[in-house]
Short mmCIF file of C-alpha atoms in Angstrom, two decimals:
data_model
loop_
_atom_site.label_atom_id
_atom_site.label_comp_id
_atom_site.label_asym_id
_atom_site.label_seq_id
_atom_site.Cartn_x
_atom_site.Cartn_y
_atom_site.Cartn_z
CA UNK A 1 28.81 -46.89 -13.28
CA UNK A 2 29.09 -43.27 -12.10
CA UNK A 3 25.78 -43.22 -10.23
CA UNK A 4 24.90 -39.85 -11.79
CA UNK A 5 21.26 -39.58 -12.83
CA UNK A 6 22.32 -37.41 -15.76
CA UNK A 7 24.26 -40.32 -17.32
CA UNK A 8 22.16 -43.29 -16.31
CA UNK A 9 20.24 -44.77 -19.24
CA UNK A 10 17.41 -47.26 -19.36
CA UNK A 11 19.75 -49.83 -20.89
CA UNK A 12 22.15 -49.44 -17.92
CA UNK A 13 19.35 -50.26 -15.48
CA UNK A 14 18.14 -53.11 -17.70
CA UNK A 15 21.58 -54.75 -17.78
CA UNK A 16 22.00 -54.54 -14.01
CA UNK A 17 18.47 -55.83 -13.40
CA UNK A 18 18.77 -58.60 -15.98
CA UNK A 19 15.65 -57.53 -17.90
CA UNK A 20 14.90 -55.92 -21.26
CA UNK A 21 15.11 -52.18 -21.91
CA UNK A 22 11.41 -52.26 -22.82
CA UNK A 23 10.55 -53.64 -19.39
CA UNK A 24 12.50 -50.86 -17.68
CA UNK A 25 10.85 -48.23 -19.87
CA UNK A 26 7.44 -49.62 -18.97
CA UNK A 27 8.17 -49.49 -15.25
CA UNK A 28 9.85 -46.08 -15.11
CA UNK A 29 8.23 -44.14 -17.95
CA UNK A 30 4.91 -45.97 -18.39
CA UNK A 31 5.72 -46.83 -22.01
CA UNK A 32 4.52 -49.94 -23.82
CA UNK A 33 1.60 -50.41 -21.43
CA UNK A 34 -0.27 -52.90 -23.61
CA UNK A 35 2.76 -54.80 -24.85
CA UNK A 36 4.95 -55.29 -21.78
CA UNK A 37 4.14 -57.39 -18.72
CA UNK A 38 6.36 -57.45 -15.62
CA UNK A 39 6.08 -59.14 -12.26
CA UNK A 40 5.97 -57.25 -8.98
CA UNK A 41 9.35 -58.74 -8.09
CA UNK A 42 10.87 -57.36 -11.31
CA UNK A 43 9.23 -53.99 -10.78
CA UNK A 44 10.65 -53.73 -7.26
CA UNK A 45 14.13 -54.72 -8.45
CA UNK A 46 14.12 -52.15 -11.28
CA UNK A 47 12.87 -49.36 -9.03
CA UNK A 48 15.54 -50.17 -6.44
CA UNK A 49 18.33 -50.07 -9.05
CA UNK A 50 16.97 -46.87 -10.61
CA UNK A 51 16.97 -45.24 -7.19
CA UNK A 52 20.51 -46.40 -6.44
CA UNK A 53 21.70 -44.99 -9.78
CA UNK A 54 19.73 -41.75 -9.27
CA UNK A 55 17.97 -42.24 -12.59
CA UNK A 56 16.13 -39.24 -14.02
CA UNK A 57 14.04 -39.38 -17.20
CA UNK A 58 15.29 -37.48 -20.24
CA UNK A 59 12.53 -34.91 -20.71
CA UNK A 60 13.83 -33.72 -24.07
CA UNK A 61 13.79 -37.25 -25.46
CA UNK A 62 10.30 -37.82 -24.09
CA UNK A 63 9.10 -34.62 -25.73
CA UNK A 64 10.46 -35.74 -29.09
CA UNK A 65 8.44 -38.94 -28.69
CA UNK A 66 5.31 -36.86 -28.05
CA UNK A 67 5.08 -37.55 -24.33
CA UNK A 68 3.88 -34.79 -21.96
CA UNK A 69 6.60 -32.78 -20.22
CA UNK A 70 4.62 -32.74 -16.97
CA UNK A 71 5.52 -29.06 -16.58
CA UNK A 72 3.07 -26.17 -16.24
CA UNK A 73 4.01 -22.54 -16.85
CA UNK A 74 2.89 -19.63 -14.67
CA UNK A 75 3.42 -15.94 -15.45
CA UNK A 76 3.24 -13.97 -12.20
CA UNK A 77 3.04 -10.21 -11.75
CA UNK A 78 4.81 -8.31 -9.00
CA UNK A 79 1.73 -6.18 -8.21
CA UNK A 80 -0.18 -7.46 -5.15
CA UNK A 81 2.61 -9.97 -4.64
CA UNK A 82 1.46 -11.19 -1.20
CA UNK A 83 -1.83 -12.50 -2.58
CA UNK A 84 -0.43 -13.89 -5.80
CA UNK A 85 2.41 -15.62 -3.95
CA UNK A 86 -0.10 -17.42 -1.73
CA UNK A 87 -2.15 -18.33 -4.78
CA UNK A 88 0.96 -19.53 -6.61
CA UNK A 89 1.86 -21.77 -3.66
CA UNK A 90 -1.59 -23.35 -3.88
CA UNK A 91 -1.22 -23.88 -7.64
CA UNK A 92 2.19 -25.51 -7.10
CA UNK A 93 0.75 -27.84 -4.45
CA UNK A 94 -2.13 -28.85 -6.73
CA UNK A 95 0.20 -29.35 -9.70
CA UNK A 96 2.54 -31.47 -7.58
CA UNK A 97 -0.39 -33.58 -6.41
CA UNK A 98 -1.08 -34.41 -10.06
CA UNK A 99 2.53 -35.12 -10.94
CA UNK A 100 3.41 -31.77 -12.53
CA UNK A 101 6.09 -29.20 -11.80
CA UNK A 102 5.98 -25.44 -12.39
CA UNK A 103 8.09 -23.13 -14.51
CA UNK A 104 7.59 -19.53 -13.37
CA UNK A 105 8.21 -16.15 -14.96
CA UNK A 106 7.54 -12.63 -13.66
CA UNK A 107 5.68 -10.19 -15.90
CA UNK A 108 6.81 -6.95 -14.20
CA UNK A 109 3.73 -5.22 -15.66
CA UNK A 110 5.38 -5.45 -19.10
CA UNK A 111 3.56 -6.92 -22.15
CA UNK A 112 6.89 -7.71 -23.80
CA UNK A 113 7.90 -9.88 -20.84
CA UNK A 114 4.56 -11.67 -21.00
CA UNK A 115 4.97 -12.30 -24.73
CA UNK A 116 8.52 -13.58 -24.24
CA UNK A 117 7.50 -16.02 -21.52
CA UNK A 118 4.56 -17.32 -23.54
CA UNK A 119 6.85 -17.95 -26.52
CA UNK A 120 9.44 -19.60 -24.28
CA UNK A 121 6.85 -21.87 -22.68
CA UNK A 122 5.53 -22.84 -26.10
CA UNK A 123 9.02 -23.65 -27.38
CA UNK A 124 9.61 -25.89 -24.37
CA UNK A 125 6.41 -27.80 -25.00
CA UNK A 126 4.97 -27.30 -21.55
CA UNK A 127 1.58 -28.79 -20.78
CA UNK A 128 -0.37 -25.67 -19.74
CA UNK A 129 -0.07 -21.94 -19.00
CA UNK A 130 -1.62 -19.78 -16.28
CA UNK A 131 -1.31 -15.98 -16.40
CA UNK A 132 -1.58 -14.99 -12.76
CA UNK A 133 -1.90 -11.22 -12.81
CA UNK A 134 -4.59 -8.53 -12.74
CA UNK A 135 -5.36 -7.05 -16.15
CA UNK A 136 -4.84 -3.30 -15.91
CA UNK A 137 -6.52 -1.05 -18.46
CA UNK A 138 -3.21 0.34 -19.72
CA UNK A 139 -2.20 -3.19 -20.79
CA UNK A 140 -5.49 -4.38 -22.26
CA UNK A 141 -4.84 -3.60 -25.95
CA UNK A 142 -1.36 -5.13 -25.86
CA UNK A 143 -2.65 -8.22 -24.08
CA UNK A 144 -5.46 -8.66 -26.59
CA UNK A 145 -2.88 -8.77 -29.37
CA UNK A 146 -0.71 -11.23 -27.45
CA UNK A 147 -3.46 -13.63 -26.41
CA UNK A 148 -5.05 -13.88 -29.85
CA UNK A 149 -2.06 -16.07 -30.64
CA UNK A 150 -2.29 -17.99 -27.34
CA UNK A 151 -5.88 -19.30 -27.18
CA UNK A 152 -5.01 -22.00 -24.64
CA UNK A 153 -3.39 -19.75 -22.03
CA UNK A 154 -5.54 -19.51 -18.89
CA UNK A 155 -6.01 -15.96 -17.62
CA UNK A 156 -6.82 -14.74 -14.12
CA UNK A 157 -10.05 -12.84 -13.34
CA UNK A 158 -11.55 -12.12 -16.79
CA UNK A 159 -10.90 -13.16 -20.41
CA UNK A 160 -8.88 -10.72 -22.49
CA UNK A 161 -10.02 -12.21 -25.80
CA UNK A 162 -13.19 -14.09 -26.70
CA UNK A 163 -13.43 -17.70 -25.48
CA UNK A 164 -10.18 -17.45 -23.47
CA UNK A 165 -10.06 -19.88 -20.51
CA UNK A 166 -10.39 -17.98 -17.26
CA UNK A 167 -10.50 -18.68 -13.52
CA UNK A 168 -11.63 -16.09 -11.01
CA UNK A 169 -12.99 -15.58 -7.53
CA UNK A 170 -16.57 -14.26 -7.46
CA UNK A 171 -15.92 -10.60 -6.65
CA UNK A 172 -19.58 -9.62 -6.47
CA UNK A 173 -20.30 -12.44 -4.04
CA UNK A 174 -17.39 -11.34 -1.82
CA UNK A 175 -18.63 -7.76 -1.59
CA UNK A 176 -22.19 -8.94 -0.90
CA UNK A 177 -20.89 -11.07 1.96
CA UNK A 178 -19.15 -8.06 3.48
CA UNK A 179 -22.08 -5.68 3.06
CA UNK A 180 -24.62 -8.19 4.38
CA UNK A 181 -22.43 -8.85 7.41
CA UNK A 182 -21.96 -5.15 8.16
CA UNK A 183 -25.70 -4.55 7.89
CA UNK A 184 -26.33 -7.44 10.29
CA UNK A 185 -23.96 -5.71 12.72
CA UNK A 186 -26.05 -2.53 12.56
CA UNK A 187 -23.97 -0.47 10.11
CA UNK A 188 -25.99 1.91 7.96
CA UNK A 189 -23.45 4.07 6.17
CA UNK A 190 -20.91 1.80 4.51
CA UNK A 191 -18.01 3.29 2.57
CA UNK A 192 -15.56 1.52 0.27
CA UNK A 193 -11.87 2.18 -0.41
CA UNK A 194 -10.45 1.30 -3.84
CA UNK A 195 -6.83 1.58 -4.86
CA UNK A 196 -7.23 2.26 -8.61
CA UNK A 197 -10.03 2.29 -11.16
CA UNK A 198 -7.58 1.14 -13.84
CA UNK A 199 -7.77 -2.32 -12.24
CA UNK A 200 -10.82 -4.15 -13.62
CA UNK A 201 -11.39 -5.87 -10.27
CA UNK A 202 -11.72 -2.53 -8.49
CA UNK A 203 -14.40 -1.52 -11.01
CA UNK A 204 -16.24 -4.77 -10.31
CA UNK A 205 -16.02 -4.19 -6.57
CA UNK A 206 -17.44 -0.68 -6.84
CA UNK A 207 -20.44 -1.89 -8.83
CA UNK A 208 -20.96 -4.83 -6.47
CA UNK A 209 -20.86 -2.45 -3.49
CA UNK A 210 -23.46 -0.17 -5.08
CA UNK A 211 -25.75 -3.10 -5.84
CA UNK A 212 -25.39 -4.54 -2.33
CA UNK A 213 -25.99 -1.35 -0.35
CA UNK A 214 -28.92 -0.38 -2.59
CA UNK A 215 -30.46 -3.78 -1.94
CA UNK A 216 -30.47 -2.82 1.74
CA UNK A 217 -31.80 0.67 0.87
CA UNK A 218 -28.64 2.31 2.19
CA UNK A 219 -26.72 5.30 0.75
CA UNK A 220 -24.74 4.45 -2.40
CA UNK A 221 -23.50 7.88 -3.44
CA UNK A 222 -20.09 8.45 -4.98
CA UNK A 223 -19.02 10.41 -1.90
CA UNK A 224 -18.87 7.07 -0.03
CA UNK A 225 -16.34 5.75 -2.56
CA UNK A 226 -12.71 6.71 -2.01
CA UNK A 227 -10.15 5.98 -4.73
CA UNK A 228 -6.43 6.44 -4.12
CA UNK A 229 -5.40 9.43 -6.29
CA UNK A 230 -1.90 7.95 -6.53
CA UNK A 231 -3.36 4.74 -8.04
CA UNK A 232 -1.03 2.62 -5.92
CA UNK A 233 -1.79 -0.40 -3.78
CA UNK A 234 0.65 0.53 -1.01
CA UNK A 235 -1.06 2.73 1.60
CA UNK A 236 1.01 5.66 2.84
CA UNK A 237 0.02 7.65 5.97
CA UNK A 238 -1.08 10.72 3.99
CA UNK A 239 -3.42 8.83 1.64
CA UNK A 240 -4.80 6.77 4.54
CA UNK A 241 -5.56 10.02 6.35
CA UNK A 242 -7.23 11.42 3.22
CA UNK A 243 -9.42 8.32 2.97
CA UNK A 244 -10.51 8.62 6.62
CA UNK A 245 -11.11 12.35 6.21
CA UNK A 246 -13.52 11.83 3.31
CA UNK A 247 -15.32 8.67 4.37
CA UNK A 248 -15.49 9.00 8.16
CA UNK A 249 -15.07 12.66 9.08
CA UNK A 250 -16.96 14.26 6.18
CA UNK A 251 -19.37 11.50 5.10
CA UNK A 252 -19.92 9.94 8.55
CA UNK A 253 -19.29 6.37 7.36
CA UNK A 254 -19.70 3.85 10.17
CA UNK A 255 -17.95 1.09 8.20
CA UNK A 256 -15.19 0.90 5.58
CA UNK A 257 -14.63 -1.97 3.16
CA UNK A 258 -10.90 -1.82 2.38
CA UNK A 259 -9.40 -3.04 -0.90
CA UNK A 260 -7.10 -5.50 0.88
CA UNK A 261 -5.87 -6.52 4.32
CA UNK A 262 -2.89 -4.17 4.30
CA UNK A 263 -5.12 -1.19 3.60
CA UNK A 264 -7.50 -2.34 6.34
CA UNK A 265 -4.67 -2.51 8.88
CA UNK A 266 -3.44 0.97 7.91
CA UNK A 267 -6.98 2.33 8.20
CA UNK A 268 -7.33 0.87 11.70
CA UNK A 269 -4.05 2.54 12.67
CA UNK A 270 -5.15 5.84 11.11
CA UNK A 271 -8.48 5.78 12.92
CA UNK A 272 -6.66 5.25 16.22
CA UNK A 273 -4.54 8.33 15.53
CA UNK A 274 -7.82 10.26 15.43
CA UNK A 275 -8.99 8.61 18.67
CA UNK A 276 -11.61 6.56 16.82
CA UNK A 277 -11.98 2.96 17.96
CA UNK A 278 -12.58 -0.09 15.75
CA UNK A 279 -15.25 -1.43 15.76
CA UNK A 280 -16.95 0.87 18.31
CA UNK A 281 -16.86 3.97 16.10
CA UNK A 282 -16.07 2.49 12.69
CA UNK A 283 -16.07 -1.12 11.50
CA UNK A 284 -13.31 -2.08 9.07
CA UNK A 285 -13.10 -5.09 6.76
CA UNK A 286 -10.21 -6.37 4.69
CA UNK A 287 -9.88 -8.62 1.67
CA UNK A 288 -7.54 -11.63 1.15
CA UNK A 289 -7.26 -13.16 4.65
CA UNK A 290 -3.49 -12.76 4.86
CA UNK A 291 -1.67 -13.83 8.03
CA UNK A 292 -1.71 -10.27 9.34
CA UNK A 293 -5.53 -10.38 9.56
CA UNK A 294 -5.30 -12.79 12.48
CA UNK A 295 -2.41 -10.96 14.17
CA UNK A 296 -3.61 -7.36 14.36
CA UNK A 297 -5.75 -6.23 17.29
CA UNK A 298 -8.68 -6.27 16.78
CA UNK A 299 -8.63 -9.28 14.48
CA UNK A 300 -9.65 -8.36 10.95
CA UNK A 301 -12.91 -9.45 9.35
CA UNK A 302 -11.99 -10.24 5.77
CA UNK A 303 -12.57 -12.31 2.63
CA UNK A 304 -10.79 -15.61 2.07
CA UNK A 305 -10.32 -16.16 -1.67
CA UNK A 306 -10.01 -19.94 -1.22
CA UNK A 307 -6.68 -20.46 -2.96
CA UNK A 308 -6.88 -24.26 -2.88
CA UNK A 309 -10.17 -24.26 -4.78
CA UNK A 310 -8.75 -21.67 -7.18
CA UNK A 311 -5.69 -23.84 -7.79
CA UNK A 312 -7.76 -26.93 -8.50
CA UNK A 313 -9.85 -25.03 -11.05
CA UNK A 314 -6.77 -23.42 -12.62
CA UNK A 315 -4.90 -26.71 -13.11
CA UNK A 316 -8.06 -28.33 -14.50
CA UNK A 317 -8.33 -25.54 -17.06
CA UNK A 318 -4.65 -25.57 -17.99
CA UNK A 319 -4.65 -29.27 -18.76
CA UNK A 320 -8.01 -29.28 -20.53
CA UNK A 321 -7.14 -26.23 -22.66
CA UNK A 322 -3.96 -27.84 -23.99
CA UNK A 323 -5.71 -31.07 -24.96
CA UNK A 324 -8.52 -29.29 -26.80
CA UNK A 325 -11.13 -30.99 -24.60
CA UNK A 326 -12.48 -27.74 -23.17
CA UNK A 327 -16.04 -26.89 -24.18
CA UNK A 328 -17.10 -23.28 -24.69
CA UNK A 329 -19.48 -23.43 -21.74
CA UNK A 330 -16.72 -24.69 -19.43
CA UNK A 331 -14.08 -22.06 -20.20
CA UNK A 332 -14.76 -19.86 -17.15
CA UNK A 333 -14.39 -21.32 -13.66
CA UNK A 334 -15.73 -19.27 -10.75
CA UNK A 335 -14.52 -19.86 -7.19
CA UNK A 336 -16.78 -18.87 -4.31
CA UNK A 337 -15.13 -16.81 -1.53
CA UNK A 338 -15.63 -17.19 2.24
CA UNK A 339 -16.34 -14.53 4.83
CA UNK A 340 -13.99 -14.70 7.82
CA UNK A 341 -15.51 -12.85 10.77
CA UNK A 342 -13.24 -11.39 13.45
CA UNK A 343 -13.44 -8.51 15.93
CA UNK A 344 -12.95 -5.52 13.57
CA UNK A 345 -16.68 -5.54 12.80
#
């Protein structure tokens, strides 16, 4: 015997263990559950031999017999990669906990890549699909066409087509948490920085900000909203300075809600260049609770998107969608965010 898992068959293990092939299949692959009975001694012997021979199940053969592949597919975009990488790690951990592995593809903001990966996943018979990217307006029509043929694919943030399974973090709740906290700290002129209005989540944040500040009877004019004219997530010194000029210098904002933690850090640095102290002169909040939020001085008040809870909901949806056991009322899972308070406010 070569000892290579690629060549080891059930019959090889059965012969060495002195039991039937059916018994080995029952122990290693959970087949014949109602027809095969084995003792604990036999089970231990078979598992020991399988381990010595580095046995690995033949996934292709199992698929032909209609058994699950125990593989989940994830399509990941390269935009906002720090957040999606952390979320992906949580999804992988949750999938592993349930006995599944991940197959991952990168969308590169390209509908053709998304279509290709979806077709590839389908051909491989994987057990669920999660599309882990923000839906930008320039892709919406293409994605609607693609997902009409993929009703079981779980999408991030908001459905692209009717009745599509979706998992998202409650954006409105996150913004309310930030606004309420800033008001509690005495802030009365709260501005918000958004990186692009072509991102549906930025649109949701703007509306949530307006609703929250109006609830406190605070200014909610458009002059307190700053949108990056370059429509890019990466903050450069000149656009950071333009944001501070509008919100703080011209509009006298005493707090800024940044679109993410990186923007918040750059805003803190930009305010210091103008001899403005955080939080004495201006409070700054982030979004995402990346590692940098706890490293910068002052520590950054931010939103934790609770990736573990997101992952649990996403894997639930992926598996339920593929089995057809997902009711219409249960197709959207909403994860509640947490406010993390540090010294920047």
